[in-house]
Amino acid sequence: MTVTESTPRPDGKDRYTISEVAAFTGLTAHTLRWYERIGLMPHVDRSHTGQRRFTNRDLDWLELVGKLRLTGMPVAGMVRYAELVRQGEHTFGERQQLLQDTRRDVRARISELQDALSVLDYKINYYAGAGAAPCAPEGATS
Amino acid sequence: MTVTESTPRPDGKDRYTISEVAAFTGLTAHTLRWYERIGLMPHVDRSHTGQRRFTNRDLDWLELVGKLRLTGMPVAGMVRYAELVRQGEHTFGERQQLLQDTRRDVRARISELQDALSVLDYKINYYAGAGAAPCAPEGATS
DNA sequence: TAGGACGTTGGAGTGCACTCGAAGCAAGCG
DNA sequence: CGCTTGCTTCGAGTGCACTCCAACGTCCTA
């Protein structure tokens, strides 16, 4: 369902059908086409009959996109990044900035989660040692 | 916009209007009413004219809900937890289980984020030392 | 007692990120 | 040749978590 797992890049191959890519990435074919429509893919090659032929480069890109997606970066942000990549090397600074902003967000998110985790631990402990406390303080009982 | 900040519980007060609670929690009045509708609040008291009067207990509950929300727990899960609380002490075990499941998810999420963070760091470093690399390996240039 | 801020309800609308359906080509196989 | 499988496009639908609206009632201060 979710992506998470690696890309068992099969062999010396470099042209993949959409369903192969779907299998590798865990994304659906629909989603891959949608990514392309919204400008999140760097122009996918086509066969003589117009079918998509993804390359290892595309697979790498999708792996990165997967990571960015895991950070919670909105799709619009990833599209922005893709645009910068398309525009060439002179956007290195801007790309770096975008990634740094994302890093800041991720760091903040991690500490939020760690904070929440400690509340969770506290309550789990409470329930572990409970069952006989008649009038526990507020909040602790919830 | 987002909640994040503490609840400057003003004084010996124990009856708050919806807008006071909104100010304390960072939630909107709309959202507070919605929480009540969907069963995420433990029956809020009313004034003689039918207006909501929240107590410190409600504020505590909302603080917990805020934490659970930060974990990414879906609203349905929080509603489930609220139901268990309403049902009394015999649901302690189930509540603990639910919290433990959530903790597992949060831990997993944290390591996902840390993983993504290292990719981010890698790329940021790349851009930091770049600008002159003509043909960097795939993926590194994205 | 008048004005304005704040409260109530039910239900509809929003934004995001997919997710799916329908209709129609194209390739490969027995 | 017919069949299956897979591809194409466009556009509509889904699920989540709000978010807002309209119409109206209430509270407080001058």
Coordinates of C-alpha atoms (C1' of nucleotides) in Angstrom, one line a residue:
Chain A
M1 CA 0.0 0.0 0.0
T2 CA 2.5 2.6 1.1
V3 CA 5.8 2.9 -0.6
T4 CA 8.4 2.4 2.1
E5 CA 10.3 -0.4 0.5
S6 CA 13.3 -0.4 -1.8
T7 CA 13.4 -0.6 -5.5
P8 CA 14.5 -4.1 -6.6
R9 CA 16.0 -2.7 -9.8
P10 CA 16.0 -5.9 -11.8
D11 CA 19.0 -5.9 -14.0
G12 CA 20.7 -3.9 -16.7
K13 CA 17.3 -2.7 -17.8
D14 CA 16.5 0.9 -18.5
R15 CA 13.0 1.0 -20.0
Y16 CA 10.1 0.2 -17.8
T17 CA 6.4 0.1 -18.5
I18 CA 4.1 2.0 -16.2
S19 CA 3.0 -1.2 -14.4
E20 CA 6.6 -2.2 -13.8
V21 CA 7.2 1.2 -12.2
A22 CA 4.0 0.8 -10.2
A23 CA 5.2 -2.5 -8.9
F24 CA 8.6 -1.1 -8.0
T25 CA 7.5 2.1 -6.3
G26 CA 4.2 1.0 -4.8
L27 CA 2.5 3.8 -6.5
T28 CA -0.5 3.1 -8.8
A29 CA -0.3 3.6 -12.5
H30 CA -3.0 6.3 -12.0
T31 CA -0.8 8.1 -9.5
L32 CA 2.2 8.0 -11.9
R33 CA 0.2 9.5 -14.7
W34 CA -1.1 12.1 -12.3
Y35 CA 2.4 13.0 -11.2
E36 CA 3.3 13.5 -14.8
R37 CA 0.2 15.7 -15.5
I38 CA 0.9 18.0 -12.6
G39 CA 4.6 18.4 -13.5
L40 CA 6.1 16.2 -10.9
M41 CA 8.0 14.0 -13.4
P42 CA 10.9 15.3 -15.6
H43 CA 9.4 14.4 -19.0
V44 CA 9.0 10.7 -19.4
D45 CA 10.1 9.0 -22.6
R46 CA 7.6 7.3 -24.9
S47 CA 7.6 4.2 -27.1
H48 CA 6.9 4.5 -30.8
T49 CA 3.2 3.8 -29.9
G50 CA 3.1 6.5 -27.3
Q51 CA 3.4 4.4 -24.2
R52 CA 5.5 5.6 -21.3
R53 CA 8.9 4.1 -21.0
F54 CA 10.4 5.0 -17.6
T55 CA 14.2 4.9 -17.1
N56 CA 16.3 4.2 -14.1
R57 CA 16.7 8.0 -13.8
D58 CA 13.0 8.2 -13.4
L59 CA 13.1 5.5 -10.8
D60 CA 15.7 7.5 -8.9
W61 CA 13.6 10.6 -9.1
L62 CA 10.5 8.7 -7.8
E63 CA 12.6 7.4 -4.9
L64 CA 13.5 11.0 -4.0
V65 CA 9.9 12.1 -4.4
G66 CA 8.9 9.3 -2.1
K67 CA 11.3 10.6 0.5
L68 CA 10.0 14.1 0.2
R69 CA 6.5 12.8 0.4
L70 CA 7.4 11.0 3.6
T71 CA 8.5 14.3 5.0
G72 CA 5.0 15.6 4.6
M73 CA 6.1 18.1 2.0
P74 CA 3.0 19.1 0.0
V75 CA 2.8 18.1 -3.6
A76 CA 3.0 21.7 -4.7
G77 CA 6.4 22.0 -3.0
M78 CA 7.6 18.9 -4.8
V79 CA 6.4 20.3 -8.1
R80 CA 8.2 23.5 -7.3
Y81 CA 11.4 21.5 -6.7
A82 CA 10.9 19.6 -10.0
E83 CA 10.5 22.9 -11.8
L84 CA 13.8 24.1 -10.4
V85 CA 15.5 20.9 -11.5
R86 CA 14.2 21.4 -15.0
Q87 CA 15.5 24.9 -15.0
G88 CA 19.0 23.8 -14.7
E89 CA 22.0 24.3 -12.5
H90 CA 21.5 28.0 -11.8
T91 CA 18.7 27.1 -9.4
F92 CA 21.0 25.2 -7.1
G93 CA 20.7 27.9 -4.4
E94 CA 16.9 27.9 -4.6
R95 CA 16.8 24.2 -4.4
Q96 CA 19.0 24.1 -1.4
Q97 CA 16.9 26.7 0.3
L98 CA 13.7 24.7 -0.4
L99 CA 15.4 21.6 1.1
Q100 CA 16.6 23.5 4.1
D101 CA 13.1 24.8 4.8
T102 CA 11.8 21.2 4.5
R103 CA 14.5 20.0 6.9
R104 CA 13.5 22.6 9.4
D105 CA 9.9 21.4 9.1
V106 CA 10.9 17.8 9.5
R107 CA 13.0 18.5 12.6
A108 CA 10.1 20.4 14.1
R109 CA 7.8 17.5 13.3
I110 CA 10.1 15.0 14.9
S111 CA 10.3 16.9 18.1
E112 CA 6.5 17.3 18.1
L113 CA 6.3 13.5 17.7
Q114 CA 8.8 12.9 20.5
D115 CA 6.8 15.2 22.7
A116 CA 3.6 13.3 21.9
L117 CA 5.5 10.1 22.5
S118 CA 6.3 11.0 26.0
V119 CA 2.6 11.8 26.7
L120 CA 1.8 8.4 25.3
D121 CA 4.3 6.7 27.4
Y122 CA 3.1 8.5 30.5
K123 CA -0.5 7.4 29.9
I124 CA 0.5 3.8 28.9
N125 CA 2.3 3.6 32.2
Y126 CA -0.6 5.0 34.0
Y127 CA -2.9 2.3 32.6
A128 CA -0.2 -0.3 33.3
G129 CA -0.2 0.5 37.0
A130 CA -3.9 1.3 37.2
G131 CA -7.2 -0.4 37.5
A132 CA -7.4 0.3 41.2
A133 CA -7.0 4.1 41.5
P134 CA -10.3 5.6 42.5
C135 CA -9.8 9.3 42.0
A136 CA -6.8 10.0 39.8
P137 CA -6.1 13.6 39.0
E138 CA -7.6 15.2 35.9
G139 CA -6.2 14.4 32.5
A140 CA -4.5 11.3 33.9
T141 CA -7.8 9.4 33.7
S142 CA -8.5 10.2 30.1
Chain B
M1 CA -3.2 28.4 13.0
T2 CA -1.9 25.2 14.4
V3 CA -2.2 24.5 18.1
T4 CA 1.3 23.9 19.4
E5 CA 1.2 26.4 22.3
S6 CA 0.3 25.9 25.9
T7 CA -3.0 26.7 27.6
P8 CA -2.5 29.9 29.7
R9 CA -5.3 28.7 32.1
P10 CA -6.2 32.2 33.4
D11 CA -7.2 31.8 37.1
G12 CA -9.6 29.9 39.3
K13 CA -12.1 29.9 36.5
D14 CA -13.9 26.8 35.4
R15 CA -16.5 27.9 32.9
Y16 CA -15.3 29.0 29.5
T17 CA -17.2 30.2 26.5
I18 CA -16.4 28.6 23.2
S19 CA -14.4 31.6 22.0
E20 CA -12.3 31.5 25.1
V21 CA -11.6 27.8 24.5
A22 CA -10.8 28.6 20.9
A23 CA -8.3 31.2 22.0
F24 CA -6.7 28.8 24.5
T25 CA -6.4 25.8 22.2
G26 CA -5.9 27.4 18.8
L27 CA -8.8 25.5 17.5
T28 CA -11.7 27.4 15.9
A29 CA -15.2 27.5 17.5
H30 CA -16.3 25.6 14.4
T31 CA -13.9 22.8 15.1
L32 CA -14.9 22.6 18.7
R33 CA -18.5 22.2 17.8
W34 CA -17.6 19.7 15.2
Y35 CA -15.5 17.7 17.8
E36 CA -18.6 17.6 19.9
R37 CA -20.9 16.5 17.1
I38 CA -18.7 13.6 16.2
G39 CA -18.3 12.4 19.8
L40 CA -14.8 13.6 20.5
M41 CA -15.9 15.7 23.5
P42 CA -17.2 14.2 26.7
H43 CA -20.5 16.0 26.9
V44 CA -20.0 19.7 27.3
D45 CA -22.0 21.6 29.9
R46 CA -24.5 24.2 28.8
S47 CA -25.6 27.5 30.3
H48 CA -29.4 28.0 31.0
T49 CA -29.8 29.5 27.5
G50 CA -28.0 26.5 25.8
Q51 CA -24.6 28.0 25.3
R52 CA -21.6 25.8 25.8
R53 CA -19.7 26.2 29.0
F54 CA -16.4 24.4 28.9
T55 CA -14.6 23.4 32.1
N56 CA -10.9 22.9 33.0
R57 CA -11.6 19.2 32.6
D58 CA -12.6 19.9 29.0
L59 CA -9.5 21.9 28.4
D60 CA -7.4 19.0 29.7
W61 CA -9.1 16.7 27.4
L62 CA -8.6 19.0 24.5
E63 CA -4.9 19.2 25.4
L64 CA -4.7 15.4 25.2
V65 CA -6.6 15.4 21.9
G66 CA -4.1 17.9 20.6
K67 CA -1.3 15.6 21.5
L68 CA -3.0 12.6 19.8
R69 CA -3.7 14.7 16.8
L70 CA 0.0 15.6 16.6
T71 CA 0.7 11.9 16.5
G72 CA -1.2 11.7 13.3
M73 CA -3.9 9.5 14.9
P74 CA -7.0 9.7 12.7
V75 CA -10.0 11.4 14.2
A76 CA -11.9 8.1 14.2
G77 CA -9.3 6.7 16.5
M78 CA -9.6 9.6 18.9
V79 CA -13.3 9.2 18.8
R80 CA -12.8 5.5 19.6
Y81 CA -10.7 6.5 22.6
A82 CA -13.2 9.0 23.8
E83 CA -15.9 6.3 23.7
L84 CA -13.7 4.0 25.8
V85 CA -13.3 6.8 28.3
R86 CA -17.0 7.3 28.4
Q87 CA -17.6 3.6 29.0
G88 CA -15.6 3.7 32.3
E89 CA -12.7 2.0 34.0
H90 CA -13.3 -1.5 32.6
T91 CA -11.9 -0.3 29.3
F92 CA -8.5 0.5 30.7
G93 CA -7.0 -2.4 28.9
E94 CA -8.4 -1.5 25.6
R95 CA -7.3 2.1 26.0
Q96 CA -3.9 1.0 26.8
Q97 CA -3.8 -1.1 23.7
L98 CA -5.0 1.7 21.5
L99 CA -2.3 4.0 22.9
Q100 CA 0.4 1.3 22.5
D101 CA -0.6 0.9 18.8
T102 CA -0.4 4.6 18.4
R103 CA 3.0 4.6 20.0
R104 CA 4.2 2.0 17.6
D105 CA 3.0 4.1 14.7
V106 CA 4.6 7.2 16.1
R107 CA 7.9 5.4 16.5
A108 CA 7.7 4.2 13.0
R109 CA 6.9 7.7 11.7
I110 CA 9.8 9.2 13.6
S111 CA 12.3 6.8 12.0
E112 CA 10.8 7.4 8.6
L113 CA 11.3 11.1 9.2
Q114 CA 14.9 10.6 10.4
D115 CA 15.5 8.5 7.3
A116 CA 14.1 11.3 5.1
L117 CA 16.2 13.8 7.1
S118 CA 19.4 12.0 6.2
V119 CA 18.5 12.2 2.5
L120 CA 17.7 15.9 2.9
D121 CA 21.1 16.4 4.6
Y122 CA 22.9 14.6 1.9
K123 CA 21.3 16.7 -0.8
I124 CA 21.8 20.0 1.1
N125 CA 25.4 19.1 1.4
Y126 CA 25.6 18.3 -2.2
Y127 CA 24.2 21.7 -3.1
A128 CA 26.5 23.4 -0.6
G129 CA 29.6 22.0 -2.2
A130 CA 28.3 22.1 -5.8
G131 CA 27.8 24.6 -8.5
A132 CA 30.8 23.3 -10.4
A133 CA 30.2 19.6 -10.8
P134 CA 29.5 19.0 -14.5
C135 CA 28.2 15.4 -14.4
A136 CA 27.3 14.3 -10.9
P137 CA 25.8 10.8 -10.5
E138 CA 22.1 10.3 -11.0
G139 CA 19.8 11.2 -8.2
A140 CA 22.4 13.4 -6.7
T141 CA 21.6 16.1 -9.2
S142 CA 17.9 16.1 -8.5
Chain C
dT1 C1' -33.3 50.3 24.8
dA2 C1' -30.3 50.1 21.0
dG3 C1' -26.2 48.3 19.0
dG4 C1' -22.9 45.1 18.4
dA5 C1' -20.4 41.2 19.7
dC6 C1' -21.0 36.6 20.4
dG7 C1' -23.7 32.2 20.5
dT8 C1' -26.8 28.5 18.3
dT9 C1' -28.0 25.0 14.5
dG10 C1' -27.9 22.0 10.2
dG11 C1' -25.9 21.5 6.2
dA12 C1' -23.0 22.7 2.4
dG13 C1' -18.3 23.7 0.7
dT14 C1' -13.1 23.4 0.6
dG15 C1' -8.4 21.6 -0.2
dC16 C1' -5.5 17.9 -0.5
dA17 C1' -3.9 13.7 -2.5
dC18 C1' -5.1 10.6 -4.7
dT19 C1' -8.4 7.0 -6.9
dC20 C1' -11.3 5.2 -10.2
dG21 C1' -14.3 4.7 -14.4
dA22 C1' -15.3 4.8 -19.2
dA23 C1' -14.2 4.6 -23.8
dG24 C1' -11.0 3.5 -26.9
dC25 C1' -6.3 2.1 -29.2
dA26 C1' -2.4 -1.4 -29.6
dA27 C1' 0.4 -5.6 -29.0
dG28 C1' 0.9 -10.4 -28.5
dC29 C1' -1.0 -15.2 -28.5
dG30 C1' -3.5 -19.6 -29.9
Chain D
dC1 C1' -9.6 -13.8 -35.9
dG2 C1' -10.8 -13.2 -31.4
dC3 C1' -9.2 -12.5 -26.8
dT4 C1' -6.7 -10.8 -23.1
dT5 C1' -3.8 -7.5 -21.2
dG6 C1' -2.1 -3.2 -20.9
dC7 C1' -1.9 1.3 -22.4
dT8 C1' -4.1 6.1 -23.5
dT9 C1' -7.1 10.4 -22.0
dC10 C1' -10.4 13.1 -19.5
dG11 C1' -13.1 13.8 -16.0
dA12 C1' -15.5 12.5 -12.0
dG13 C1' -15.5 10.4 -7.3
dT14 C1' -13.4 9.5 -2.6
dG15 C1' -12.0 10.2 2.2
dC16 C1' -10.2 13.1 5.5
dA17 C1' -10.4 17.0 8.5
dC18 C1' -11.9 20.7 8.7
dT19 C1' -14.3 25.3 7.4
dC20 C1' -17.8 28.2 6.4
dC21 C1' -22.6 29.9 5.6
dA22 C1' -27.2 31.5 6.6
dA23 C1' -30.5 32.5 9.7
dC24 C1' -31.5 33.3 13.9
dG25 C1' -31.1 33.9 19.3
dT26 C1' -28.6 36.0 23.4
dC27 C1' -25.6 38.8 26.2
dC28 C1' -23.4 43.0 27.6
dT29 C1' -22.3 47.8 27.6
dA30 C1' -23.6 52.8 27.0

